Amino acid sequence: MDQREDENKMLHKKVSRKKKKHTCYLKCKRAMDLALSGMAVFFLSPVLLGISIAIKLDSKGPVIFRQKRVGIHKSHFEIYKFRTMYADTPKDMPTHLLKNPEAMVTRTGAFLRKYSLDELPQLFNILRGEMSIVGPRPALWNQYDLVAERDKYGANDVLPGLTGWAQINGRDELEIPVKARLDGEYVKKFGLWMDLRCMLGTVFAVVGHKGVVEGGTGTITSIRRKGQDEPVGGVLAAQQVYAKVRESLPDGSKKVLVTGAGSYIGTAVRQWLSAFGGRYEVTELNMHGGLWKMHDFSKYDTVFHVAGIAHADTGNVSKEQKQLYYEVNRDLALEAAKAARSAGVRQFVYMSSIIIYGESAPCFADARRITAKTKPQPANFYGNSKWQADKKLRELETPGFQVCVLRPPMIYGAGSKGNYPVLAKLAAAAPVFPDVKNERSVLHIDHLCEFVRLVIENEETGVFFPQDAEYADTASLVRMIAAEHGKRVRLVKALAPCVRVAALLPGRIGRLADKAFGSLSYEMALSVYPKGEYRIHSLRESIAVTESGNAATK
């Protein structure tokens, strides 16, 4: 017992010494930052003045470029850089996402970028205590993937730096996981010797302009496999769309309220819209309880309502739970819409569902294709709760209050729930899979987000049926998901009778067989949107984006 207490005391002393050493170096590091950056500003003031004059003579616009970046503990601050691009270049878009980045860079800017002289104004960020001379380079505020990767290594809990370990070991050439791992290595070896190595390495990196790739990663890269670039999804895909449409977007901003804070769809839409150069200001509102009724709806142009209860096993639900579906999916939606209309909101966008048309056709039956003439026929309380809201909301429409209803099919994407993760598990575990042909309409989350943006931008009213440009079948989806992980799933027609037998069984097994291999699809003509193309990935690309995103969050 005494021996264990002695060991604990020794361990406690060791940890305390380490903390004191760390705290002491933080103070010394701050003193060095102040001294070195102060001297640099003094001695380099003629250089700073000369660069400022050159920028002014070269192109119109401010000398200093300001941009929101991620600081210590994921706080935000405004970073200073010499402007190297023309003034109308998108502010929050990494260079590699621009259509023609070389054309955006000024003549002076090209020289400044080559030798990293555009970073010199960050000496003032260091004096303000927002940065250090050495540390992880500050991420853009919307580089959620890089920030998430750095969280794994504690690299968001130190001051960002003018230069850093990742900077001298690849810079623009590094992919996000590698960059974050190097930032983590810096944190792990945090101390004077590591800082000196970084500063010395910076001299060689700048002189040789190592790792600078114009139009390169800009701290975000595509994931590469077998020599080819995978499609980019999420916020990066939104930034690519913005680069194409920014000239056609009107000035000013649209204010959007997402009713359903923290939801998968609501969060995805908020992040997507945030990439459009300030065109959309998005707020999420928690709809639990009654506090949301105190919220001021009058400042919004559009309310996007996503709060609801998702599909459950309808074969095993109590009467009270069924009633809850109506209270949330129907009554709450109507309350929110009435509050929006009373406050003068111009548009209300509601997430309905393909489920209002009933369940899919049984497996091995003829494909069930929904056309413009198909009447909704909910098969259960879940579908009925959505259908009742769908109808009643459109009755609220007035000349000054547009109601836009979306009836999407199965939505999938990185982090999605529902049927897709089940298929992903099957793809990971099964060497063989039944070769049963069926037809499903599906909708990737990026496509939904862009469709929502378009109906908000155009202030649409009416009913819409967004879906991917290709139908999916269960067997092909499983095979494509497996292929993204380097696996091969063999589709076997001889297993089809097993599925047929399972479908004939009563109860849950029969329902699952029909759910997995049944058919339910929209006629493609219903999903064409003439005012913009929202389907930016092929089906195979959508699967690649989804699985890349899922792998990054594991």
Coordinates of C-alpha atoms in Angstrom, one line a residue:
M1 CA 0.0 0.0 0.0
D2 CA 2.8 2.4 0.9
Q3 CA 4.6 1.5 -2.3
R4 CA 1.5 2.4 -4.4
E5 CA 1.1 5.7 -2.6
D6 CA 4.8 6.5 -3.2
E7 CA 4.3 5.7 -6.9
N8 CA 1.3 8.0 -7.1
K9 CA 3.1 10.8 -5.4
M10 CA 6.0 10.5 -7.8
L11 CA 3.6 10.5 -10.8
H12 CA 1.8 13.5 -9.4
K13 CA 5.2 15.4 -9.0
K14 CA 6.2 14.4 -12.5
V15 CA 2.9 15.8 -14.0
S16 CA 3.2 18.9 -11.9
R17 CA 6.8 19.6 -13.1
K18 CA 5.7 19.1 -16.7
K19 CA 2.8 21.6 -16.3
K20 CA 5.1 24.1 -14.6
K21 CA 7.6 23.7 -17.4
H22 CA 4.9 24.1 -20.0
T23 CA 3.5 27.3 -18.3
C24 CA 7.0 28.7 -18.0
Y25 CA 7.7 28.2 -21.7
L26 CA 4.4 29.8 -22.7
K27 CA 5.4 33.0 -20.9
C28 CA 8.9 32.9 -22.5
K29 CA 7.3 32.2 -25.9
R30 CA 5.0 35.2 -25.6
A31 CA 8.0 37.4 -24.6
M32 CA 9.9 36.2 -27.6
D33 CA 6.9 36.8 -29.9
L34 CA 6.6 40.4 -28.7
A35 CA 10.4 41.0 -29.0
L36 CA 11.0 39.4 -32.3
S37 CA 7.8 40.7 -34.0
G38 CA 8.4 44.2 -32.7
M39 CA 11.9 44.3 -34.0
A40 CA 10.8 42.8 -37.3
V41 CA 8.1 45.6 -37.8
F42 CA 10.7 48.2 -36.9
F43 CA 13.5 47.0 -39.2
L44 CA 11.2 45.9 -42.1
S45 CA 9.1 49.1 -42.1
P46 CA 10.7 50.3 -45.3
V47 CA 9.9 46.9 -46.9
L48 CA 6.3 47.0 -45.7
L49 CA 5.9 50.5 -47.1
G50 CA 7.5 49.6 -50.5
I51 CA 5.2 46.5 -50.8
S52 CA 2.1 48.7 -49.9
I53 CA 3.0 51.2 -52.7
A54 CA 3.6 48.4 -55.2
I55 CA 0.2 46.8 -54.4
K56 CA -1.6 50.2 -54.9
L57 CA 0.1 50.9 -58.2
D58 CA -0.6 47.4 -59.5
S59 CA -4.4 47.1 -58.9
K60 CA -7.4 48.8 -57.3
G61 CA -8.4 47.8 -53.8
P62 CA -7.1 47.8 -50.3
V63 CA -3.5 47.0 -49.4
I64 CA -4.4 44.7 -46.6
F65 CA -6.6 41.7 -47.0
R66 CA -8.6 40.7 -43.9
Q67 CA -10.0 37.2 -43.5
K68 CA -11.7 35.3 -40.6
R69 CA -9.5 32.5 -39.3
V70 CA -9.6 29.9 -36.5
G71 CA -7.5 30.8 -33.5
I72 CA -6.7 29.1 -30.2
H73 CA -9.5 26.9 -28.8
K74 CA -11.3 27.3 -32.1
S75 CA -12.1 31.0 -31.5
H76 CA -12.2 33.3 -34.5
F77 CA -10.0 36.3 -35.3
E78 CA -9.2 38.5 -38.3
I79 CA -5.9 37.7 -40.0
Y80 CA -3.9 40.4 -41.9
K81 CA -2.2 39.7 -45.2
F82 CA -1.0 41.8 -48.1
R83 CA -3.6 41.6 -50.9
T84 CA -2.2 39.4 -53.7
M85 CA -5.4 38.9 -55.7
Y86 CA -7.9 41.3 -57.4
A87 CA -10.4 42.9 -55.1
D88 CA -13.4 41.0 -56.5
T89 CA -12.0 37.5 -55.8
P90 CA -14.1 35.4 -53.4
K91 CA -12.9 36.2 -49.9
D92 CA -13.4 32.8 -48.1
M93 CA -12.5 30.4 -50.9
P94 CA -9.3 28.4 -50.9
T95 CA -7.2 29.2 -54.0
H96 CA -7.4 25.7 -55.4
L97 CA -11.2 26.0 -55.8
L98 CA -11.1 29.0 -58.0
K99 CA -11.7 28.3 -61.7
N100 CA -8.5 30.0 -62.9
P101 CA -6.5 31.0 -59.9
E102 CA -3.5 32.3 -61.9
A103 CA -5.8 34.9 -63.5
M104 CA -6.9 36.1 -60.1
V105 CA -3.4 36.8 -58.8
T106 CA -1.9 40.3 -59.5
R107 CA 1.7 40.7 -60.8
T108 CA 2.8 42.0 -57.4
G109 CA 0.9 39.3 -55.7
A110 CA 2.6 36.5 -57.6
F111 CA 6.0 37.7 -56.3
L112 CA 4.8 38.2 -52.8
R113 CA 3.3 34.7 -52.7
K114 CA 6.4 33.1 -54.2
Y115 CA 8.5 34.3 -51.2
S116 CA 5.7 34.4 -48.6
L117 CA 6.0 38.1 -48.2
D118 CA 2.2 38.5 -48.2
E119 CA 2.2 37.0 -44.7
L120 CA 4.3 39.8 -43.2
P121 CA 1.3 41.9 -41.9
Q122 CA 0.6 38.9 -39.5
L123 CA 3.4 40.4 -37.4
F124 CA 0.7 42.7 -36.1
N125 CA -1.5 39.7 -35.3
I126 CA 1.4 38.4 -33.2
L127 CA 1.7 41.7 -31.4
R128 CA -2.1 41.6 -30.7
G129 CA -1.7 38.1 -29.1
E130 CA -3.9 36.4 -31.8
M131 CA -0.9 34.5 -33.2
S132 CA 2.5 33.3 -32.4
I133 CA 5.6 33.2 -34.6
V134 CA 5.5 29.4 -34.5
G135 CA 2.4 27.3 -34.4
P136 CA -0.1 25.5 -36.7
R137 CA -1.1 27.8 -39.5
P138 CA -4.6 29.2 -38.8
A139 CA -7.4 27.5 -40.7
L140 CA -10.1 29.3 -42.6
W141 CA -13.2 29.7 -40.5
N142 CA -15.1 27.3 -42.9
Q143 CA -12.4 24.6 -43.1
Y144 CA -14.4 22.3 -40.8
D145 CA -12.6 19.2 -42.0
L146 CA -9.1 20.6 -41.1
V147 CA -10.3 21.8 -37.7
A148 CA -11.9 18.4 -37.0
E149 CA -8.7 16.6 -37.9
R150 CA -6.6 18.9 -35.6
D151 CA -9.0 18.2 -32.7
K152 CA -7.7 14.6 -32.8
Y153 CA -4.2 15.9 -31.9
G154 CA -5.0 18.9 -29.6
A155 CA -3.6 21.2 -32.3
N156 CA -6.5 23.7 -31.9
D157 CA -5.5 24.4 -28.3
V158 CA -2.3 26.3 -29.1
L159 CA -1.9 29.7 -30.7
P160 CA -1.7 29.5 -34.5
G161 CA 1.6 30.6 -36.0
L162 CA 3.2 32.6 -38.8
T163 CA 5.1 29.5 -39.6
G164 CA 4.9 25.9 -38.3
W165 CA 6.0 22.3 -38.5
A166 CA 3.6 21.5 -41.3
Q167 CA 4.6 24.6 -43.2
I168 CA 8.2 23.5 -43.5
N169 CA 7.2 19.9 -44.3
G170 CA 5.1 20.4 -47.4
R171 CA 2.8 23.3 -47.0
D172 CA 0.3 23.4 -49.9
E173 CA 1.4 19.9 -51.0
L174 CA 0.0 18.3 -47.9
E175 CA -3.3 16.6 -47.6
I176 CA -5.5 17.5 -44.6
P177 CA -4.8 14.3 -42.5
V178 CA -1.1 14.7 -43.0
K179 CA -1.1 18.4 -42.2
A180 CA -3.1 17.8 -39.0
R181 CA -0.8 15.0 -37.9
L182 CA 2.2 17.2 -38.4
D183 CA 0.5 19.9 -36.3
G184 CA -0.1 17.3 -33.7
E185 CA 3.5 16.4 -33.7
Y186 CA 4.4 20.0 -33.0
V187 CA 2.0 20.1 -30.1
K188 CA 3.5 16.8 -28.7
K189 CA 7.1 18.2 -28.9
F190 CA 6.1 21.7 -27.9
G191 CA 9.1 23.6 -26.6
L192 CA 12.1 25.8 -27.5
W193 CA 13.9 23.2 -29.5
M194 CA 10.9 22.6 -31.7
D195 CA 10.3 26.3 -32.3
L196 CA 13.9 26.8 -33.3
R197 CA 13.7 23.9 -35.7
C198 CA 10.6 25.5 -37.3
M199 CA 12.1 28.9 -37.6
L200 CA 15.3 27.6 -39.1
G201 CA 13.3 25.4 -41.5
T202 CA 11.2 28.4 -42.5
V203 CA 14.3 30.2 -43.8
F204 CA 15.1 27.3 -46.2
A205 CA 11.4 26.8 -47.1
V206 CA 10.9 30.5 -48.0
V207 CA 14.2 30.8 -50.0
G208 CA 13.3 27.7 -52.0
H209 CA 9.5 28.6 -51.9
K210 CA 9.0 25.0 -50.9
G211 CA 5.5 23.6 -51.1
V212 CA 3.9 26.6 -52.7
V213 CA 1.4 25.4 -55.3
E214 CA -0.5 28.2 -57.1
G215 CA -4.1 27.0 -57.4
G216 CA -3.0 24.1 -55.2
T217 CA -4.5 22.8 -52.0
G218 CA -4.7 26.1 -50.1
T219 CA -4.7 23.8 -47.1
I220 CA -7.5 21.7 -48.5
T221 CA -6.9 19.0 -51.0
S222 CA -8.9 16.3 -52.7
I223 CA -8.3 12.8 -51.5
R224 CA -6.3 10.8 -54.1
R225 CA -6.7 7.2 -54.8
K226 CA -5.1 5.2 -57.6
G227 CA -3.8 8.4 -59.2
Q228 CA -7.2 10.1 -59.6
D229 CA -8.9 12.9 -57.8
E230 CA -12.1 12.0 -55.9
P231 CA -15.0 14.5 -56.1
V232 CA -15.1 17.0 -53.4
G233 CA -18.2 17.1 -51.2
G234 CA -19.8 19.2 -48.5
V235 CA -18.6 22.8 -48.0
L236 CA -15.8 22.4 -50.6
A237 CA -18.4 21.4 -53.2
A238 CA -20.5 24.4 -52.2
Q239 CA -17.5 26.7 -52.7
Q240 CA -17.0 25.2 -56.2
V241 CA -20.6 25.9 -57.0
Y242 CA -20.2 29.5 -55.7
A243 CA -17.2 30.0 -57.9
K244 CA -19.4 29.2 -60.9
V245 CA -22.5 31.3 -60.0
R246 CA -21.1 34.2 -58.0
E247 CA -21.4 36.6 -60.9
S248 CA -25.1 35.9 -61.2
L249 CA -25.9 36.4 -57.5
P250 CA -27.5 39.7 -56.6
D251 CA -25.9 42.0 -54.1
G252 CA -27.0 41.9 -50.5
S253 CA -27.9 38.9 -48.4
K254 CA -30.8 36.7 -47.7
K255 CA -31.6 35.9 -44.1
V256 CA -32.6 32.3 -43.5
L257 CA -33.9 30.6 -40.3
V258 CA -33.5 26.9 -40.0
T259 CA -36.1 25.6 -37.5
G260 CA -34.6 22.4 -36.1
A261 CA -31.2 23.2 -34.6
G262 CA -28.6 20.4 -34.8
S263 CA -30.5 18.3 -37.3
Y264 CA -28.5 16.5 -40.0
I265 CA -30.2 18.3 -42.9
G266 CA -30.4 21.7 -41.2
T267 CA -26.7 21.7 -40.3
A268 CA -25.7 20.6 -43.8
V269 CA -27.8 23.3 -45.4
R270 CA -26.4 25.9 -43.0
Q271 CA -22.8 24.9 -43.8
W272 CA -23.6 24.8 -47.5
L273 CA -25.1 28.3 -47.6
S274 CA -22.2 29.7 -45.5
A275 CA -19.9 29.1 -48.5
F276 CA -21.6 31.6 -50.7
G277 CA -19.6 34.7 -50.0
G278 CA -22.0 36.2 -47.4
R279 CA -25.0 35.9 -49.7
Y280 CA -26.9 33.9 -47.0
E281 CA -27.1 34.6 -43.3
V282 CA -28.3 31.4 -41.6
T283 CA -29.6 31.0 -38.0
E284 CA -30.6 27.6 -36.5
L285 CA -33.5 27.6 -34.0
N286 CA -34.1 24.9 -31.4
M287 CA -37.7 23.8 -31.6
H288 CA -37.8 21.7 -28.4
G289 CA -40.1 23.1 -25.7
G290 CA -41.9 26.4 -26.2
L291 CA -39.0 28.9 -26.0
W292 CA -38.8 29.1 -29.8
K293 CA -42.1 31.0 -29.8
M294 CA -40.3 33.9 -28.3
H295 CA -37.9 34.1 -31.2
D296 CA -38.2 37.1 -33.6
F297 CA -39.1 35.8 -37.0
S298 CA -39.6 39.2 -38.6
K299 CA -35.9 39.6 -39.6
Y300 CA -35.9 36.6 -41.9
D301 CA -36.7 36.2 -45.6
T302 CA -37.1 32.4 -45.5
V303 CA -37.8 29.8 -42.9
F304 CA -36.6 26.3 -43.7
H305 CA -38.4 23.9 -41.5
V306 CA -36.7 20.6 -40.9
A307 CA -37.8 19.8 -37.3
G308 CA -39.6 16.4 -37.2
I309 CA -39.5 12.8 -36.1
A310 CA -37.8 10.5 -38.6
H311 CA -39.2 7.2 -39.8
A312 CA -39.2 4.4 -37.2
D313 CA -40.3 0.8 -37.2
T314 CA -44.0 1.5 -37.7
G315 CA -44.9 -2.1 -36.7
N316 CA -44.0 -1.6 -33.0
V317 CA -45.1 1.8 -31.8
S318 CA -47.5 2.7 -29.0
K319 CA -50.6 4.9 -29.4
E320 CA -48.8 7.7 -27.5
Q321 CA -45.8 7.6 -29.8
K322 CA -48.1 7.7 -32.8
Q323 CA -49.7 10.8 -31.5
L324 CA -46.3 12.4 -30.9
Y325 CA -45.6 12.0 -34.7
Y326 CA -48.6 14.2 -35.4
E327 CA -47.7 16.7 -32.8
V328 CA -44.2 17.2 -34.2
N329 CA -44.5 16.5 -37.9
R330 CA -47.8 18.3 -38.4
D331 CA -48.8 20.6 -35.5
L332 CA -45.3 22.0 -34.9
A333 CA -44.8 22.7 -38.6
L334 CA -48.1 24.5 -38.8
E335 CA -47.3 26.6 -35.7
A336 CA -43.9 27.6 -37.1
A337 CA -45.5 28.5 -40.4
K338 CA -48.1 30.7 -38.8
A339 CA -45.5 32.4 -36.7
A340 CA -43.5 33.1 -39.8
R341 CA -46.5 34.4 -41.8
S342 CA -47.5 36.7 -38.9
A343 CA -44.0 38.1 -38.7
G344 CA -43.9 39.0 -42.4
V345 CA -41.6 36.2 -43.6
R346 CA -41.9 35.9 -47.4
Q347 CA -41.2 32.1 -47.8
F348 CA -41.6 28.9 -45.8
V349 CA -39.8 25.8 -47.1
Y350 CA -41.0 22.5 -45.7
M351 CA -39.3 19.1 -45.8
S352 CA -42.0 16.6 -46.7
S353 CA -41.1 13.1 -47.9
I354 CA -41.7 10.5 -50.6
I355 CA -43.2 8.5 -47.8
I356 CA -46.5 10.3 -48.3
Y357 CA -47.0 8.1 -51.4
G358 CA -46.9 4.9 -49.3
E359 CA -44.3 2.1 -49.0
S360 CA -42.2 0.8 -51.8
A361 CA -43.5 -2.0 -54.0
P362 CA -42.7 -5.5 -52.7
C363 CA -39.4 -7.0 -54.0
F364 CA -39.8 -8.9 -57.3
A365 CA -42.9 -6.9 -58.1
D366 CA -43.1 -4.3 -60.9
A367 CA -41.3 -1.1 -60.2
R368 CA -43.5 1.6 -58.5
R369 CA -43.0 4.8 -60.4
I370 CA -44.5 8.1 -59.1
T371 CA -45.7 10.5 -61.7
A372 CA -47.4 13.9 -61.7
K373 CA -50.7 12.1 -61.6
T374 CA -49.9 9.8 -58.6
K375 CA -52.0 10.7 -55.6
P376 CA -50.5 10.5 -52.1
Q377 CA -51.6 7.4 -50.2
P378 CA -49.7 7.2 -46.8
A379 CA -49.4 3.6 -45.6
N380 CA -48.9 4.4 -41.9
F381 CA -49.1 7.1 -39.3
Y382 CA -45.6 8.4 -40.1
G383 CA -46.5 9.0 -43.8
N384 CA -49.9 10.4 -42.8
S385 CA -48.4 12.9 -40.3
K386 CA -46.1 14.3 -43.1
W387 CA -49.0 14.3 -45.6
Q388 CA -51.3 16.2 -43.3
A389 CA -48.6 18.9 -42.7
D390 CA -47.9 19.0 -46.5
K391 CA -51.5 19.8 -47.3
K392 CA -52.3 22.2 -44.4
L393 CA -49.1 24.2 -44.9
R394 CA -50.0 24.9 -48.6
E395 CA -53.4 26.2 -47.4
L396 CA -51.6 28.9 -45.5
E397 CA -50.2 30.5 -48.6
T398 CA -51.0 34.1 -49.4
P399 CA -49.7 36.5 -52.0
G400 CA -47.1 37.7 -49.5
F401 CA -46.3 34.3 -48.0
Q402 CA -44.9 31.6 -50.3
V403 CA -45.0 28.0 -49.2
C404 CA -42.5 25.6 -50.9
V405 CA -42.8 21.9 -50.2
L406 CA -40.0 19.4 -50.9
R407 CA -40.8 15.7 -51.2
P408 CA -37.3 14.1 -51.3
P409 CA -36.6 10.3 -51.5
M410 CA -34.0 8.6 -49.3
I411 CA -31.3 11.2 -48.4
Y412 CA -27.8 10.0 -47.9
G413 CA -24.4 11.4 -47.3
A414 CA -21.5 11.5 -44.9
G415 CA -22.9 11.0 -41.4
S416 CA -26.4 10.3 -42.6
K417 CA -28.7 7.9 -40.7
G418 CA -31.4 5.5 -41.8
N419 CA -31.0 2.9 -44.6
Y420 CA -27.7 4.0 -46.0
P421 CA -25.5 3.1 -43.0
V422 CA -27.1 -0.3 -43.0
L423 CA -26.0 -0.8 -46.6
A424 CA -22.5 0.4 -45.7
K425 CA -22.2 -2.2 -42.9
L426 CA -23.4 -4.9 -45.3
A427 CA -20.8 -3.8 -47.9
A428 CA -18.1 -4.0 -45.3
A429 CA -19.0 -7.4 -44.0
A430 CA -20.5 -9.4 -46.9
P431 CA -18.2 -11.1 -49.6
V432 CA -21.4 -11.9 -51.6
F433 CA -24.8 -10.2 -52.0
P434 CA -28.1 -11.1 -53.6
D435 CA -28.3 -9.9 -57.2
V436 CA -31.8 -8.6 -57.1
K437 CA -32.8 -5.8 -59.4
N438 CA -34.9 -2.9 -58.0
E439 CA -35.3 0.8 -58.6
R440 CA -34.9 3.6 -56.0
S441 CA -34.9 7.3 -56.2
V442 CA -32.2 8.7 -53.9
L443 CA -30.9 12.1 -53.1
H444 CA -27.3 13.0 -52.0
I445 CA -27.1 15.6 -49.2
D446 CA -25.1 18.0 -51.4
H447 CA -27.8 17.9 -54.1
L448 CA -30.5 18.6 -51.5
C449 CA -28.5 21.5 -50.1
E450 CA -28.0 23.1 -53.5
F451 CA -31.7 22.5 -54.4
V452 CA -32.7 24.3 -51.1
R453 CA -30.4 27.1 -52.0
L454 CA -32.0 27.5 -55.4
V455 CA -35.6 27.5 -54.2
I456 CA -34.6 30.1 -51.5
E457 CA -32.7 32.2 -54.1
N458 CA -35.7 32.1 -56.5
E459 CA -38.3 32.4 -53.7
E460 CA -40.2 29.4 -55.1
T461 CA -43.6 28.3 -54.2
G462 CA -45.3 24.9 -54.9
V463 CA -44.2 21.2 -54.6
F464 CA -40.9 19.9 -55.8
F465 CA -39.4 16.4 -56.2
P466 CA -35.5 16.6 -56.0
Q467 CA -33.6 13.4 -56.7
D468 CA -30.3 12.3 -58.1
A469 CA -29.9 12.1 -61.8
E470 CA -29.7 8.3 -61.7
Y471 CA -31.8 5.6 -60.1
A472 CA -30.2 3.3 -57.6
D473 CA -30.6 -0.4 -56.9
T474 CA -29.6 -2.0 -53.6
A475 CA -27.1 -4.5 -55.0
S476 CA -25.2 -1.9 -57.1
L477 CA -25.1 0.5 -54.1
V478 CA -23.6 -2.2 -51.9
R479 CA -21.0 -3.0 -54.6
M480 CA -20.1 0.7 -55.1
I481 CA -19.7 1.3 -51.3
A482 CA -17.5 -1.8 -51.0
A483 CA -15.3 -0.6 -53.9
E484 CA -14.7 2.7 -52.2
H485 CA -13.0 0.7 -49.4
G486 CA -11.0 -1.4 -51.8
K487 CA -13.3 -4.4 -51.3
R488 CA -15.0 -6.5 -53.9
V489 CA -18.5 -7.8 -53.3
R490 CA -19.7 -10.5 -55.6
L491 CA -23.4 -10.2 -56.7
V492 CA -24.9 -13.6 -56.8
K493 CA -28.2 -14.3 -58.6
A494 CA -28.5 -17.7 -56.9
L495 CA -29.2 -15.9 -53.6
A496 CA -32.3 -14.2 -55.1
P497 CA -34.6 -17.1 -54.0
C498 CA -33.5 -16.6 -50.4
V499 CA -34.7 -13.0 -50.6
R500 CA -38.0 -14.1 -52.2
V501 CA -38.5 -16.5 -49.3
A502 CA -37.7 -13.8 -46.7
A503 CA -40.2 -11.5 -48.3
L504 CA -42.9 -14.0 -48.0
L505 CA -42.4 -14.4 -44.2
P506 CA -44.8 -12.5 -42.0
G507 CA -43.7 -9.8 -39.6
R508 CA -40.5 -7.8 -39.5
I509 CA -38.3 -10.0 -41.7
G510 CA -40.8 -9.7 -44.6
R511 CA -41.0 -6.0 -44.1
L512 CA -37.2 -5.6 -44.1
A513 CA -36.9 -7.7 -47.3
D514 CA -39.4 -5.5 -49.1
K515 CA -37.8 -2.4 -47.7
A516 CA -34.3 -3.4 -48.9
F517 CA -35.2 -4.8 -52.3
G518 CA -38.5 -3.1 -53.1
S519 CA -38.9 -0.3 -55.7
L520 CA -40.1 3.3 -55.3
S521 CA -39.0 6.0 -57.6
Y522 CA -40.0 9.4 -59.0
E523 CA -40.4 9.9 -62.8
M524 CA -37.2 11.8 -63.7
A525 CA -39.2 14.5 -65.5
L526 CA -40.6 15.6 -62.1
S527 CA -37.1 16.4 -60.7
V528 CA -35.8 18.7 -63.5
Y529 CA -35.3 22.2 -62.2
P530 CA -35.0 24.7 -65.0
K531 CA -33.5 27.5 -63.0
G532 CA -30.3 25.8 -62.0
E533 CA -28.5 22.5 -61.9
Y534 CA -28.4 21.1 -58.4
R535 CA -27.1 17.6 -59.3
I536 CA -23.4 18.2 -59.2
H537 CA -22.2 14.5 -58.7
S538 CA -22.9 11.3 -60.5
L539 CA -24.2 8.4 -58.4
R540 CA -20.8 6.9 -58.2
E541 CA -19.2 10.2 -57.2
S542 CA -21.9 10.7 -54.6
I543 CA -20.9 7.4 -53.0
A544 CA -17.2 8.3 -53.2
V545 CA -17.9 11.7 -51.4
T546 CA -20.1 9.9 -48.8
E547 CA -17.6 7.2 -47.9
S548 CA -14.6 9.7 -47.9
G549 CA -16.6 11.8 -45.4
N550 CA -17.5 8.9 -43.3
A551 CA -13.9 7.7 -43.2
A552 CA -12.7 11.2 -42.2
T553 CA -14.9 11.2 -39.1
K554 CA -13.9 7.8 -37.8

